[in-house]
Short mmCIF file of N, CA and C in Angstrom, two decimals:
data_model
loop_
_atom_site.label_atom_id
_atom_site.label_comp_id
_atom_site.label_asym_id
_atom_site.label_seq_id
_atom_site.Cartn_x
_atom_site.Cartn_y
_atom_site.Cartn_z
N MET A 1410 -1.99 -16.44 -50.23
CA MET A 1410 -2.47 -16.21 -51.53
C MET A 1410 -3.60 -15.11 -51.55
N LYS A 1411 -4.61 -15.18 -50.60
CA LYS A 1411 -5.63 -14.25 -50.48
C LYS A 1411 -5.29 -12.80 -50.15
N TYR A 1412 -4.09 -12.52 -49.50
CA TYR A 1412 -3.80 -11.24 -49.32
C TYR A 1412 -3.05 -10.73 -50.65
N TYR A 1413 -2.48 -11.58 -51.48
CA TYR A 1413 -2.05 -11.14 -52.65
C TYR A 1413 -3.16 -10.59 -53.63
N LEU A 1414 -4.26 -11.37 -53.56
CA LEU A 1414 -5.32 -10.83 -54.25
C LEU A 1414 -5.93 -9.61 -53.80
N LEU A 1415 -5.93 -9.22 -52.36
CA LEU A 1415 -6.30 -7.90 -51.90
C LEU A 1415 -5.35 -6.84 -52.27
N ILE A 1416 -4.11 -7.19 -52.30
CA ILE A 1416 -2.94 -6.20 -52.92
C ILE A 1416 -3.14 -5.98 -54.30
N ALA A 1417 -3.54 -6.81 -55.17
CA ALA A 1417 -3.83 -6.47 -56.51
C ALA A 1417 -4.88 -5.67 -56.73
N LEU A 1418 -6.17 -6.09 -55.94
CA LEU A 1418 -7.38 -5.29 -56.12
C LEU A 1418 -7.06 -3.83 -55.53
N THR A 1419 -6.34 -3.69 -54.49
CA THR A 1419 -6.11 -2.42 -54.14
C THR A 1419 -5.25 -1.54 -54.99
N ALA A 1420 -4.30 -2.04 -55.69
CA ALA A 1420 -3.48 -1.30 -56.83
C ALA A 1420 -4.51 -1.10 -57.90
N PHE A 1421 -5.20 -2.04 -58.36
CA PHE A 1421 -6.13 -1.74 -59.65
C PHE A 1421 -6.90 -0.66 -59.06
N LEU A 1422 -7.86 -0.65 -57.87
CA LEU A 1422 -8.73 0.44 -57.79
C LEU A 1422 -7.96 1.83 -57.68
N ALA A 1423 -6.81 1.66 -57.20
CA ALA A 1423 -5.88 3.06 -56.96
C ALA A 1423 -5.53 3.62 -58.39
N ILE A 1424 -5.15 2.73 -59.27
CA ILE A 1424 -4.80 3.04 -60.72
C ILE A 1424 -6.23 3.53 -61.41
N TYR A 1425 -7.20 2.78 -61.25
CA TYR A 1425 -8.57 3.26 -61.89
C TYR A 1425 -9.09 4.43 -61.61
N SER A 1426 -8.96 4.70 -60.05
CA SER A 1426 -9.34 6.18 -59.67
C SER A 1426 -8.59 7.29 -60.35
N GLN A 1427 -7.16 6.95 -60.48
CA GLN A 1427 -6.41 8.02 -60.99
C GLN A 1427 -6.66 8.21 -62.56
N ALA A 1428 -7.27 7.10 -63.20
CA ALA A 1428 -7.33 7.12 -64.58
C ALA A 1428 -8.74 7.73 -64.99
N GLN A 1429 -9.56 8.20 -64.18
CA GLN A 1429 -10.95 8.72 -64.43
C GLN A 1429 -10.59 10.07 -65.15
N ILE A 1430 -11.84 10.50 -65.82
CA ILE A 1430 -11.71 11.72 -66.56
C ILE A 1430 -12.43 12.74 -65.69
N GLY A 1431 -11.77 14.04 -65.58
CA GLY A 1431 -12.32 14.90 -64.75
C GLY A 1431 -11.31 15.86 -64.04
N ASP A 1432 -11.94 16.77 -63.21
CA ASP A 1432 -11.02 17.64 -62.57
C ASP A 1432 -10.52 17.27 -61.36
N PRO A 1433 -9.33 16.84 -61.03
CA PRO A 1433 -8.94 16.26 -59.99
C PRO A 1433 -8.95 16.99 -58.72
N TYR A 1434 -9.21 16.41 -57.57
CA TYR A 1434 -9.03 16.94 -56.31
C TYR A 1434 -8.20 15.92 -55.24
N HIS A 1435 -7.23 16.64 -54.73
CA HIS A 1435 -6.45 15.78 -53.67
C HIS A 1435 -6.42 16.35 -52.37
N SER A 1436 -6.22 15.42 -51.45
CA SER A 1436 -5.98 16.01 -50.09
C SER A 1436 -5.05 15.05 -49.12
N TRP A 1437 -4.32 15.62 -48.32
CA TRP A 1437 -3.59 14.76 -47.21
C TRP A 1437 -4.39 14.70 -45.97
N ASN A 1438 -4.61 13.48 -45.53
CA ASN A 1438 -5.18 13.21 -44.42
C ASN A 1438 -4.30 12.88 -43.25
N PHE A 1439 -4.18 13.44 -42.13
CA PHE A 1439 -3.29 13.17 -41.03
C PHE A 1439 -4.30 12.77 -39.72
N SER A 1440 -4.17 11.73 -39.08
CA SER A 1440 -5.20 11.28 -38.13
C SER A 1440 -4.19 10.65 -36.78
N TYR A 1441 -4.98 10.77 -35.50
CA TYR A 1441 -4.63 10.07 -34.48
C TYR A 1441 -5.86 9.62 -33.79
N GLY A 1442 -5.97 8.35 -33.14
CA GLY A 1442 -7.09 7.85 -32.65
C GLY A 1442 -6.79 6.60 -31.55
N ARG A 1443 -7.77 6.05 -31.07
CA ARG A 1443 -7.64 4.96 -30.11
C ARG A 1443 -8.43 3.83 -30.48
N THR A 1444 -7.99 2.72 -30.44
CA THR A 1444 -8.48 1.16 -30.90
C THR A 1444 -9.08 0.65 -29.66
N GLY A 1445 -9.83 -0.26 -29.94
CA GLY A 1445 -10.44 -1.15 -28.89
C GLY A 1445 -9.47 -2.22 -28.24
N THR A 1446 -8.41 -2.19 -28.42
CA THR A 1446 -7.42 -3.20 -28.15
C THR A 1446 -6.99 -2.91 -26.69
N PRO A 1447 -6.73 -2.02 -25.85
CA PRO A 1447 -6.77 -0.53 -26.30
C PRO A 1447 -5.46 -0.11 -26.82
N GLY A 1448 -5.53 0.83 -27.68
CA GLY A 1448 -4.14 1.01 -28.32
C GLY A 1448 -4.41 2.53 -28.87
N ASP A 1449 -3.04 2.88 -29.52
CA ASP A 1449 -2.94 4.33 -30.12
C ASP A 1449 -2.71 3.94 -31.77
N GLN A 1450 -3.48 4.81 -32.37
CA GLN A 1450 -3.24 4.62 -33.79
C GLN A 1450 -3.02 6.01 -34.60
N VAL A 1451 -1.88 5.89 -35.36
CA VAL A 1451 -1.69 7.03 -36.48
C VAL A 1451 -1.99 6.79 -37.92
N LYS A 1452 -2.43 7.52 -38.54
CA LYS A 1452 -2.56 7.21 -40.16
C LYS A 1452 -2.14 8.41 -40.70
N ILE A 1453 -1.64 8.27 -41.99
CA ILE A 1453 -1.42 9.13 -43.06
C ILE A 1453 -2.16 8.78 -44.26
N GLY A 1454 -2.89 9.81 -44.84
CA GLY A 1454 -3.52 9.10 -46.12
C GLY A 1454 -3.43 10.19 -47.24
N LEU A 1455 -3.71 9.84 -48.55
CA LEU A 1455 -4.04 10.49 -49.75
C LEU A 1455 -5.24 10.12 -50.28
N GLU A 1456 -6.16 11.42 -50.36
CA GLU A 1456 -7.41 11.14 -50.82
C GLU A 1456 -7.47 11.64 -52.21
N TYR A 1457 -8.16 11.20 -53.34
CA TYR A 1457 -8.27 11.42 -54.73
C TYR A 1457 -9.76 11.61 -55.04
N SER A 1458 -10.10 12.45 -55.93
CA SER A 1458 -11.41 12.43 -56.45
C SER A 1458 -11.47 13.18 -57.62
N ASN A 1459 -12.45 12.86 -58.67
CA ASN A 1459 -12.71 13.41 -59.78
C ASN A 1459 -14.34 13.92 -59.67
N ASP A 1460 -15.01 13.54 -58.84
CA ASP A 1460 -16.27 13.74 -58.64
C ASP A 1460 -16.54 14.42 -57.33
N ALA A 1461 -17.89 15.11 -57.31
CA ALA A 1461 -18.04 15.86 -56.10
C ALA A 1461 -18.74 14.90 -54.99
N LYS A 1462 -19.13 13.74 -55.33
CA LYS A 1462 -19.72 12.86 -54.12
C LYS A 1462 -19.02 11.70 -53.95
N TYR A 1463 -17.94 11.35 -54.63
CA TYR A 1463 -17.05 10.14 -54.47
C TYR A 1463 -15.74 10.62 -54.34
N SER A 1464 -14.70 9.85 -53.54
CA SER A 1464 -13.52 9.80 -53.54
C SER A 1464 -13.00 8.50 -53.15
N PHE A 1465 -11.57 8.39 -53.37
CA PHE A 1465 -10.78 7.27 -52.85
C PHE A 1465 -9.78 7.65 -52.03
N LEU A 1466 -9.45 6.93 -50.79
CA LEU A 1466 -8.65 7.26 -49.88
C LEU A 1466 -7.60 6.19 -49.83
N THR A 1467 -6.35 6.32 -50.19
CA THR A 1467 -5.23 5.34 -49.72
C THR A 1467 -4.47 5.87 -48.32
N GLU A 1468 -4.37 5.00 -47.38
CA GLU A 1468 -3.71 5.58 -46.22
C GLU A 1468 -2.94 4.20 -45.67
N ALA A 1469 -1.88 4.71 -44.94
CA ALA A 1469 -0.99 3.82 -44.06
C ALA A 1469 -1.16 4.18 -42.63
N GLY A 1470 -1.01 3.18 -41.76
CA GLY A 1470 -1.34 3.22 -40.40
C GLY A 1470 -0.48 2.51 -39.58
N LEU A 1471 -0.36 2.95 -38.35
CA LEU A 1471 0.56 2.27 -37.29
C LEU A 1471 -0.18 2.19 -36.06
N GLU A 1472 -0.47 1.09 -35.44
CA GLU A 1472 -1.19 0.85 -34.30
C GLU A 1472 -0.28 0.27 -33.19
N LEU A 1473 -0.25 0.73 -32.10
CA LEU A 1473 0.55 0.45 -30.93
C LEU A 1473 -0.30 0.08 -29.63
N SER A 1474 -0.24 -1.03 -29.20
CA SER A 1474 -1.11 -1.36 -27.92
C SER A 1474 -0.22 -2.08 -26.92
N ARG A 1475 -0.55 -1.72 -25.61
CA ARG A 1475 -0.13 -2.44 -24.51
C ARG A 1475 -1.19 -2.53 -23.38
N TYR A 1476 -1.38 -3.88 -23.12
CA TYR A 1476 -2.55 -4.28 -21.99
C TYR A 1476 -1.84 -5.37 -21.27
N LYS A 1477 -1.53 -5.01 -20.13
CA LYS A 1477 -1.03 -6.19 -19.17
C LYS A 1477 0.24 -6.64 -19.80
N ASP A 1478 0.37 -7.94 -19.99
CA ASP A 1478 1.50 -8.54 -20.60
C ASP A 1478 1.52 -8.54 -22.15
N ILE A 1479 0.42 -8.02 -22.79
CA ILE A 1479 0.24 -8.04 -24.20
C ILE A 1479 0.80 -7.00 -24.81
N ARG A 1480 1.68 -7.14 -25.87
CA ARG A 1480 2.15 -5.83 -26.65
C ARG A 1480 2.00 -6.13 -28.04
N TYR A 1481 1.15 -5.36 -28.61
CA TYR A 1481 0.62 -5.73 -30.01
C TYR A 1481 1.03 -4.40 -30.73
N SER A 1482 1.46 -4.62 -31.99
CA SER A 1482 1.69 -3.78 -33.04
C SER A 1482 1.40 -4.07 -34.37
N SER A 1483 0.75 -3.28 -35.23
CA SER A 1483 0.64 -3.55 -36.67
C SER A 1483 0.73 -2.35 -37.51
N ILE A 1484 1.16 -2.69 -38.82
CA ILE A 1484 1.37 -1.62 -39.89
C ILE A 1484 0.36 -2.04 -40.89
N SER A 1485 -0.66 -0.90 -41.31
CA SER A 1485 -1.48 -1.30 -42.29
C SER A 1485 -1.49 -0.56 -43.37
N LEU A 1486 -2.16 -1.02 -44.37
CA LEU A 1486 -2.30 -0.29 -45.77
C LEU A 1486 -3.90 -0.50 -46.25
N GLY A 1487 -4.50 0.58 -46.50
CA GLY A 1487 -5.87 0.20 -46.89
C GLY A 1487 -6.09 1.27 -47.93
N LEU A 1488 -7.33 0.70 -48.90
CA LEU A 1488 -7.91 1.71 -49.85
C LEU A 1488 -9.56 1.70 -49.53
N THR A 1489 -10.02 2.93 -49.48
CA THR A 1489 -11.37 3.07 -48.96
C THR A 1489 -12.09 3.93 -50.18
N GLY A 1490 -13.13 3.48 -50.40
CA GLY A 1490 -14.24 4.32 -51.51
C GLY A 1490 -14.94 5.08 -50.51
N ARG A 1491 -15.16 6.34 -50.73
CA ARG A 1491 -16.06 7.38 -49.74
C ARG A 1491 -17.17 7.84 -50.52
N TYR A 1492 -18.25 8.01 -49.91
CA TYR A 1492 -19.45 8.47 -50.48
C TYR A 1492 -19.74 9.75 -49.53
N TYR A 1493 -20.08 10.91 -49.98
CA TYR A 1493 -20.35 12.07 -49.32
C TYR A 1493 -21.90 12.23 -49.19
N LEU A 1494 -22.38 11.89 -47.78
CA LEU A 1494 -23.60 11.91 -47.51
C LEU A 1494 -24.26 13.52 -47.45
N VAL A 1495 -23.46 14.27 -46.83
CA VAL A 1495 -23.63 15.70 -46.82
C VAL A 1495 -22.39 16.25 -47.25
N GLY A 1496 -22.65 17.40 -47.92
CA GLY A 1496 -21.58 18.23 -48.59
C GLY A 1496 -20.88 17.46 -49.69
N ASN A 1497 -19.58 17.83 -50.26
CA ASN A 1497 -19.05 17.35 -51.40
C ASN A 1497 -17.40 17.37 -51.18
N THR A 1498 -16.81 16.81 -52.08
CA THR A 1498 -15.34 16.76 -52.02
C THR A 1498 -14.68 18.09 -52.24
N TYR A 1499 -15.36 18.91 -52.85
CA TYR A 1499 -14.81 20.42 -53.39
C TYR A 1499 -14.83 21.27 -52.12
N MET A 1500 -15.62 21.13 -50.95
CA MET A 1500 -15.48 21.89 -49.75
C MET A 1500 -16.16 23.15 -49.95
N THR A 1501 -17.37 23.19 -50.82
CA THR A 1501 -17.94 24.42 -51.36
C THR A 1501 -19.26 24.64 -50.53
N SER A 1502 -19.68 23.65 -49.77
CA SER A 1502 -21.23 23.62 -49.03
C SER A 1502 -21.05 24.80 -48.22
N LYS A 1503 -22.10 25.55 -48.19
CA LYS A 1503 -22.33 26.71 -47.36
C LYS A 1503 -22.36 26.44 -45.90
N LYS A 1504 -22.80 25.13 -45.45
CA LYS A 1504 -22.78 24.78 -44.19
C LYS A 1504 -21.42 24.38 -43.42
N LYS A 1505 -20.43 24.25 -44.38
CA LYS A 1505 -18.95 24.05 -44.01
C LYS A 1505 -18.99 22.60 -43.41
N ILE A 1506 -19.88 21.80 -43.57
CA ILE A 1506 -19.98 20.55 -42.98
C ILE A 1506 -19.96 19.30 -44.00
N ASN A 1507 -19.13 18.28 -43.74
CA ASN A 1507 -19.09 17.20 -44.59
C ASN A 1507 -19.55 15.83 -43.82
N VAL A 1508 -20.06 15.04 -44.20
CA VAL A 1508 -20.53 13.73 -43.63
C VAL A 1508 -20.26 12.71 -44.62
N MET A 1509 -19.29 11.72 -44.34
CA MET A 1509 -18.96 10.72 -45.47
C MET A 1509 -19.03 9.47 -44.85
N ALA A 1510 -19.36 8.21 -45.81
CA ALA A 1510 -19.36 7.05 -45.48
C ALA A 1510 -18.52 6.25 -46.27
N GLY A 1511 -17.67 5.28 -45.66
CA GLY A 1511 -16.72 4.67 -46.67
C GLY A 1511 -16.66 3.23 -46.46
N LEU A 1512 -16.35 2.51 -47.45
CA LEU A 1512 -16.02 1.13 -47.41
C LEU A 1512 -14.79 0.61 -48.28
N GLY A 1513 -14.05 -0.23 -47.61
CA GLY A 1513 -12.89 -0.47 -48.34
C GLY A 1513 -11.98 -1.90 -47.85
N GLY A 1514 -10.87 -1.96 -48.18
CA GLY A 1514 -10.17 -3.15 -47.81
C GLY A 1514 -8.90 -2.91 -47.14
N VAL A 1515 -8.50 -3.71 -46.22
CA VAL A 1515 -7.17 -3.26 -45.56
C VAL A 1515 -6.19 -4.57 -45.44
N ILE A 1516 -4.83 -4.40 -45.39
CA ILE A 1516 -4.01 -5.39 -45.29
C ILE A 1516 -3.14 -4.85 -44.17
N GLN A 1517 -2.91 -5.87 -43.02
CA GLN A 1517 -2.08 -5.20 -42.10
C GLN A 1517 -1.01 -6.37 -41.57
N LEU A 1518 0.24 -6.03 -41.35
CA LEU A 1518 1.29 -6.99 -40.86
C LEU A 1518 1.16 -6.71 -39.21
N GLU A 1519 0.81 -7.62 -38.62
CA GLU A 1519 0.61 -7.92 -37.03
C GLU A 1519 1.83 -8.30 -36.39
N ASN A 1520 2.03 -7.93 -35.22
CA ASN A 1520 3.13 -8.35 -34.38
C ASN A 1520 2.62 -8.39 -32.80
N GLU A 1521 2.64 -9.60 -32.21
CA GLU A 1521 2.51 -9.84 -30.73
C GLU A 1521 3.42 -10.91 -30.48
N SER A 1522 4.38 -10.77 -29.39
CA SER A 1522 5.38 -11.66 -29.20
C SER A 1522 4.99 -13.16 -28.72
N SER A 1523 3.93 -13.00 -28.07
CA SER A 1523 3.44 -14.47 -27.63
C SER A 1523 2.62 -15.26 -28.60
N VAL A 1524 1.84 -14.64 -29.36
CA VAL A 1524 1.15 -15.45 -30.55
C VAL A 1524 2.01 -15.64 -31.80
N TYR A 1525 2.68 -14.75 -32.20
CA TYR A 1525 3.43 -14.60 -33.62
C TYR A 1525 4.78 -14.91 -33.32
N LYS A 1526 5.33 -15.59 -32.09
CA LYS A 1526 6.76 -15.83 -32.11
C LYS A 1526 7.33 -16.67 -32.86
N SER A 1527 8.31 -16.32 -33.48
CA SER A 1527 9.08 -16.84 -34.73
C SER A 1527 8.30 -17.28 -35.93
N LEU A 1528 7.24 -16.81 -36.21
CA LEU A 1528 6.45 -17.03 -37.37
C LEU A 1528 7.02 -16.30 -38.55
N PRO A 1529 6.97 -16.63 -39.78
CA PRO A 1529 7.51 -15.76 -40.92
C PRO A 1529 6.44 -14.63 -41.18
N THR A 1530 6.83 -13.84 -42.01
CA THR A 1530 5.83 -12.45 -42.23
C THR A 1530 4.74 -12.79 -42.90
N SER A 1531 4.83 -13.92 -43.82
CA SER A 1531 3.54 -14.20 -44.51
C SER A 1531 2.38 -14.92 -43.54
N LYS A 1532 2.91 -15.55 -42.16
CA LYS A 1532 1.81 -15.99 -41.62
C LYS A 1532 1.40 -14.77 -40.32
N ARG A 1533 1.95 -13.69 -40.44
CA ARG A 1533 1.45 -12.59 -39.41
C ARG A 1533 0.90 -11.61 -40.38
N MET A 1534 0.51 -11.69 -41.53
CA MET A 1534 -0.31 -10.90 -42.40
C MET A 1534 -1.89 -10.90 -42.17
N ASN A 1535 -2.62 -10.13 -42.01
CA ASN A 1535 -3.92 -9.96 -41.85
C ASN A 1535 -4.56 -9.06 -42.95
N TYR A 1536 -5.94 -9.54 -43.35
CA TYR A 1536 -6.59 -8.69 -44.36
C TYR A 1536 -7.91 -8.69 -43.92
N GLY A 1537 -8.71 -7.82 -44.56
CA GLY A 1537 -10.01 -7.83 -44.43
C GLY A 1537 -10.82 -6.52 -44.98
N VAL A 1538 -12.06 -6.09 -44.55
CA VAL A 1538 -12.95 -5.13 -44.98
C VAL A 1538 -12.89 -4.21 -43.90
N SER A 1539 -13.19 -2.85 -44.25
CA SER A 1539 -13.41 -1.82 -43.34
C SER A 1539 -14.50 -1.11 -43.74
N GLY A 1540 -15.15 -0.52 -42.65
CA GLY A 1540 -16.19 0.54 -42.88
C GLY A 1540 -15.95 1.90 -42.02
N GLN A 1541 -16.22 2.93 -42.75
CA GLN A 1541 -15.93 4.25 -41.98
C GLN A 1541 -17.18 5.11 -41.90
N LEU A 1542 -17.36 6.15 -40.89
CA LEU A 1542 -18.42 7.04 -40.83
C LEU A 1542 -17.53 8.15 -40.33
N LEU A 1543 -17.53 9.41 -41.10
CA LEU A 1543 -16.71 10.45 -40.73
C LEU A 1543 -17.56 11.85 -40.82
N GLY A 1544 -17.24 12.66 -39.89
CA GLY A 1544 -17.85 13.95 -39.88
C GLY A 1544 -16.74 15.04 -40.04
N GLU A 1545 -16.88 16.03 -40.87
CA GLU A 1545 -15.87 16.87 -41.05
C GLU A 1545 -16.37 18.25 -41.05
N TYR A 1546 -15.63 19.34 -40.45
CA TYR A 1546 -15.89 20.71 -40.48
C TYR A 1546 -14.63 21.27 -41.21
N PHE A 1547 -14.79 22.18 -42.50
CA PHE A 1547 -13.91 22.74 -43.11
C PHE A 1547 -13.80 24.02 -42.74
N TYR A 1548 -12.61 24.59 -42.44
CA TYR A 1548 -12.29 25.95 -42.12
C TYR A 1548 -12.32 26.71 -43.31
N ASP A 1549 -11.68 26.37 -44.42
CA ASP A 1549 -11.75 27.25 -45.73
C ASP A 1549 -11.41 26.02 -46.85
N PRO A 1550 -11.55 26.31 -48.15
CA PRO A 1550 -11.46 25.22 -49.11
C PRO A 1550 -10.30 24.35 -48.94
N THR A 1551 -9.19 24.72 -48.25
CA THR A 1551 -7.85 24.03 -48.11
C THR A 1551 -7.54 23.31 -46.83
N LEU A 1552 -8.56 23.59 -45.82
CA LEU A 1552 -8.25 22.92 -44.43
C LEU A 1552 -9.47 22.51 -43.81
N GLY A 1553 -9.40 21.25 -43.30
CA GLY A 1553 -10.62 20.72 -42.76
C GLY A 1553 -10.11 19.71 -41.51
N PHE A 1554 -11.03 19.72 -40.64
CA PHE A 1554 -10.88 18.93 -39.38
C PHE A 1554 -11.75 17.84 -39.24
N PHE A 1555 -11.52 16.49 -38.90
CA PHE A 1555 -12.64 15.50 -38.95
C PHE A 1555 -12.45 14.69 -37.83
N ILE A 1556 -13.57 13.88 -37.47
CA ILE A 1556 -13.73 13.00 -36.43
C ILE A 1556 -14.51 11.77 -37.11
N ALA A 1557 -14.00 10.59 -36.78
CA ALA A 1557 -14.22 9.43 -37.55
C ALA A 1557 -14.37 8.09 -36.62
N GLY A 1558 -15.15 7.13 -37.08
CA GLY A 1558 -15.20 5.68 -36.51
C GLY A 1558 -14.81 4.87 -37.46
N GLU A 1559 -14.33 3.79 -37.23
CA GLU A 1559 -14.01 2.65 -38.22
C GLU A 1559 -14.12 1.27 -37.66
N GLN A 1560 -14.63 0.51 -38.35
CA GLN A 1560 -14.64 -0.85 -38.07
C GLN A 1560 -14.13 -1.74 -38.99
N LYS A 1561 -13.19 -2.76 -38.53
CA LYS A 1561 -12.71 -3.58 -39.49
C LYS A 1561 -13.15 -4.92 -38.97
N VAL A 1562 -13.30 -5.80 -40.21
CA VAL A 1562 -13.51 -7.31 -39.96
C VAL A 1562 -12.42 -7.99 -40.85
N LEU A 1563 -11.73 -8.65 -39.98
CA LEU A 1563 -10.38 -9.21 -40.37
C LEU A 1563 -10.61 -10.88 -40.69
N PHE A 1564 -10.07 -11.29 -41.47
CA PHE A 1564 -10.28 -12.72 -41.84
C PHE A 1564 -9.44 -13.69 -41.19
N ASN A 1565 -8.13 -13.16 -40.64
CA ASN A 1565 -7.47 -14.18 -39.92
C ASN A 1565 -7.67 -13.77 -38.51
N GLU A 1566 -8.35 -14.84 -37.76
CA GLU A 1566 -8.99 -14.53 -36.51
C GLU A 1566 -8.06 -14.89 -35.21
N THR A 1567 -6.78 -15.06 -35.54
CA THR A 1567 -5.77 -15.42 -34.51
C THR A 1567 -5.98 -14.48 -33.26
N LEU A 1568 -5.87 -13.18 -33.56
CA LEU A 1568 -5.94 -12.07 -32.45
C LEU A 1568 -7.44 -11.41 -32.48
N GLY A 1569 -8.39 -12.02 -33.05
CA GLY A 1569 -9.84 -11.48 -32.98
C GLY A 1569 -10.13 -11.12 -34.43
N LYS A 1570 -11.38 -11.03 -34.63
CA LYS A 1570 -12.07 -10.77 -35.84
C LYS A 1570 -12.40 -9.41 -36.12
N TYR A 1571 -12.72 -8.77 -35.08
CA TYR A 1571 -13.12 -7.46 -35.13
C TYR A 1571 -12.40 -6.28 -34.65
N ASN A 1572 -12.19 -5.22 -35.22
CA ASN A 1572 -11.19 -4.17 -34.66
C ASN A 1572 -11.91 -2.97 -34.95
N TYR A 1573 -11.96 -2.14 -33.91
CA TYR A 1573 -12.78 -0.74 -34.39
C TYR A 1573 -11.68 0.27 -33.61
N SER A 1574 -11.89 1.43 -34.29
CA SER A 1574 -11.22 2.58 -33.72
C SER A 1574 -11.87 3.93 -34.02
N PHE A 1575 -11.48 5.02 -33.14
CA PHE A 1575 -12.24 6.22 -33.20
C PHE A 1575 -11.17 7.22 -33.34
N TYR A 1576 -11.04 8.13 -34.15
CA TYR A 1576 -9.93 8.96 -34.41
C TYR A 1576 -10.30 10.36 -34.90
N PHE A 1577 -9.45 11.40 -34.80
CA PHE A 1577 -9.68 12.83 -35.22
C PHE A 1577 -8.55 13.02 -36.18
N GLY A 1578 -8.62 14.16 -36.92
CA GLY A 1578 -7.57 14.40 -37.72
C GLY A 1578 -7.72 15.80 -38.38
N ILE A 1579 -6.66 15.99 -39.37
CA ILE A 1579 -6.76 17.21 -40.19
C ILE A 1579 -6.63 16.88 -41.51
N ARG A 1580 -7.23 17.50 -42.38
CA ARG A 1580 -7.26 17.17 -43.94
C ARG A 1580 -6.81 18.58 -44.61
N ILE A 1581 -5.81 18.38 -45.46
CA ILE A 1581 -5.10 19.60 -46.04
C ILE A 1581 -5.15 19.30 -47.63
N HIS A 1582 -6.06 20.19 -48.39
CA HIS A 1582 -6.45 20.10 -49.66
C HIS A 1582 -5.46 20.76 -50.49
N PHE A 1583 -5.33 20.07 -51.79
CA PHE A 1583 -4.42 20.57 -52.60
C PHE A 1583 -4.98 20.37 -54.03
N GLY A 1584 -4.43 20.85 -55.09
CA GLY A 1584 -4.87 20.50 -56.47
C GLY A 1584 -5.96 21.45 -56.95
N ASN A 1585 -6.98 20.84 -57.63
CA ASN A 1585 -7.94 21.81 -58.17
C ASN A 1585 -9.21 21.82 -57.31
N ASN A 1586 -9.56 22.68 -56.54
CA ASN A 1586 -10.76 22.96 -55.78
C ASN A 1586 -11.74 23.67 -56.80
N GLN A 1587 -13.16 23.22 -56.67
CA GLN A 1587 -14.14 23.90 -57.65
C GLN A 1587 -14.50 25.01 -56.73
#
């Protein structure tokens, strides 16, 4: 029941961010990173903004981990609101640097053969909140490179409450840049 509420909240925030009045800015984010399980993580995201200091990021991720006899995987969907501490969404700063902090929600479908053996999908769903801190260098107004850290606090504690990751990526901008 709780993850249905998180899905509804994510959909509402995504629709709300699309409905704002202003000059829209969009970017695709592609990233690769390492998690604390230890594991590999890949993400693809779409960032949207109408304001120079705020943006919304919707992203999907895949995490694969193998440690001794444990084989863990998860597919996630998240929505994050970001605030630009340094720079702006339009990539027009003379320093070519952006620093962002983000807070959002995440839903993930987890799979680990010994823990979730023969459980239905609804019992393998996990949800929680996430926080991000990112640093970005932009080469030009359409291309940026970033490094980030993310901490998740998950509500289903079967495989642990905290999940962190560090990743790097590329951001490709399209739409209207100021």
